[in-house]
């Protein structure tokens, strides 16, 4: 379906971080590495490989250094999430290519997530930027709850732009606008992206869309229409912030690849391989995952039969 001059869409795979952090049981390190390897083989070129956070806060991520030590390095940008300077130091000394700093757009969520006010997190930010600069590595600024906060509700757009400005002035190479709570709707996506791109026309941005209220794919479509070209997605659609009540998954990578490739975009990810990986992932985790295309299969009946065992005989 994809043609040589198809518009490229870059997918940032977040299951190894956003997915495993929220999985009720600790996923063994060798299983994490197995999935990461398969994701790269399917064509994933950037991922949130893990996070360097307090093991007391998020025990599921306690093997971050081992994960970073075991991943294939070729062809993939490994960008773990970090909440503070200590996390950035550990991430870079474990071989991170880039770090994702996370600060929420509301004090209420930032306090719940990292036990700091936004102002306190921003103080740490300067030393993270300095460290990254010294090492010649990029930093992405992630803005949690940008489209709605589980504690505060609506988030004034000016608060989102203020945090974005702090990131960009500090030297962030890109910004991640996160709908951590799945509270966005297409109209809100269009409105915020319009304001964001008008203020920061030179800054690359990505969308991180959760499906708590069933709007994630519609939100992705709205963002595409607004010109977005970078999206976060998680294999099988797992994921969720531990500090969001009733957190639900991310956009499933295989569903995003299916839809975008059929629409003529080039994701660089092989649909059959990513479906197979999602199905294998489900067997590793031992639970049915939210992804739909790994159940329904690709459009071609023969391929659907081959990859999902679907019988199309009439
Ligand atoms: N990586 C590993 N350990 C860390 C750490 C990091 N990035 N930051 C702090 N720690 C350790 C400290 O060394 C200290 O260890 P000790 O008790 O053995 O001395 C302990 O954690 C507490 O440190 P402190 O700075 O007081 O942190 P805190 O208790 O105020 O917690 C955070 C703040 C940010 C470290 C913690 O809330 C956190 O890791 N949050 C991450 C939340 C998250 O990942 N959410 C989902 C993604 S959006
Ligand atoms: Zn998330």
CSV table of N, CA and C in Angstrom, one decimal, residues 51 130 182 187 189 231 236 278 286 296 302 313:
chain,number,residue,atom,x,y,z
A,51,UNK,N,12.4,3.1,32.3
A,51,UNK,CA,12.5,4.4,33.0
A,51,UNK,C,13.4,4.3,34.2
A,130,UNK,N,22.0,20.6,31.3
A,130,UNK,CA,23.4,20.8,31.2
A,130,UNK,C,24.2,19.4,31.0
A,182,UNK,N,-6.5,10.2,28.9
A,182,UNK,CA,-7.5,9.9,27.9
A,182,UNK,C,-8.7,10.9,28.1
A,187,UNK,N,-11.7,17.8,19.1
A,187,UNK,CA,-11.8,19.3,19.1
A,187,UNK,C,-10.7,19.9,20.0
A,189,UNK,N,-7.9,18.4,20.8
A,189,UNK,CA,-6.6,18.1,20.1
A,189,UNK,C,-6.3,19.3,19.1
A,231,UNK,N,3.9,10.0,16.7
A,231,UNK,CA,2.9,9.5,17.7
A,231,UNK,C,3.6,8.4,18.6
A,236,UNK,N,0.2,-3.9,21.7
A,236,UNK,CA,-0.9,-4.6,22.3
A,236,UNK,C,-1.8,-3.6,23.0
A,278,UNK,N,2.7,-8.7,18.6
A,278,UNK,CA,1.7,-8.4,19.6
A,278,UNK,C,1.0,-9.7,20.1
A,286,UNK,N,0.1,-13.4,29.3
A,286,UNK,CA,-0.9,-14.3,29.8
A,286,UNK,C,-2.3,-13.6,30.0
A,296,UNK,N,-8.4,-9.2,14.8
A,296,UNK,CA,-9.1,-9.2,13.5
A,296,UNK,C,-8.2,-9.5,12.3
A,302,UNK,N,-6.0,-14.0,3.3
A,302,UNK,CA,-4.9,-15.1,3.4
A,302,UNK,C,-3.9,-14.7,4.5
A,313,UNK,N,-13.3,-19.3,5.3
A,313,UNK,CA,-14.1,-20.2,4.5
A,313,UNK,C,-15.5,-19.8,4.6
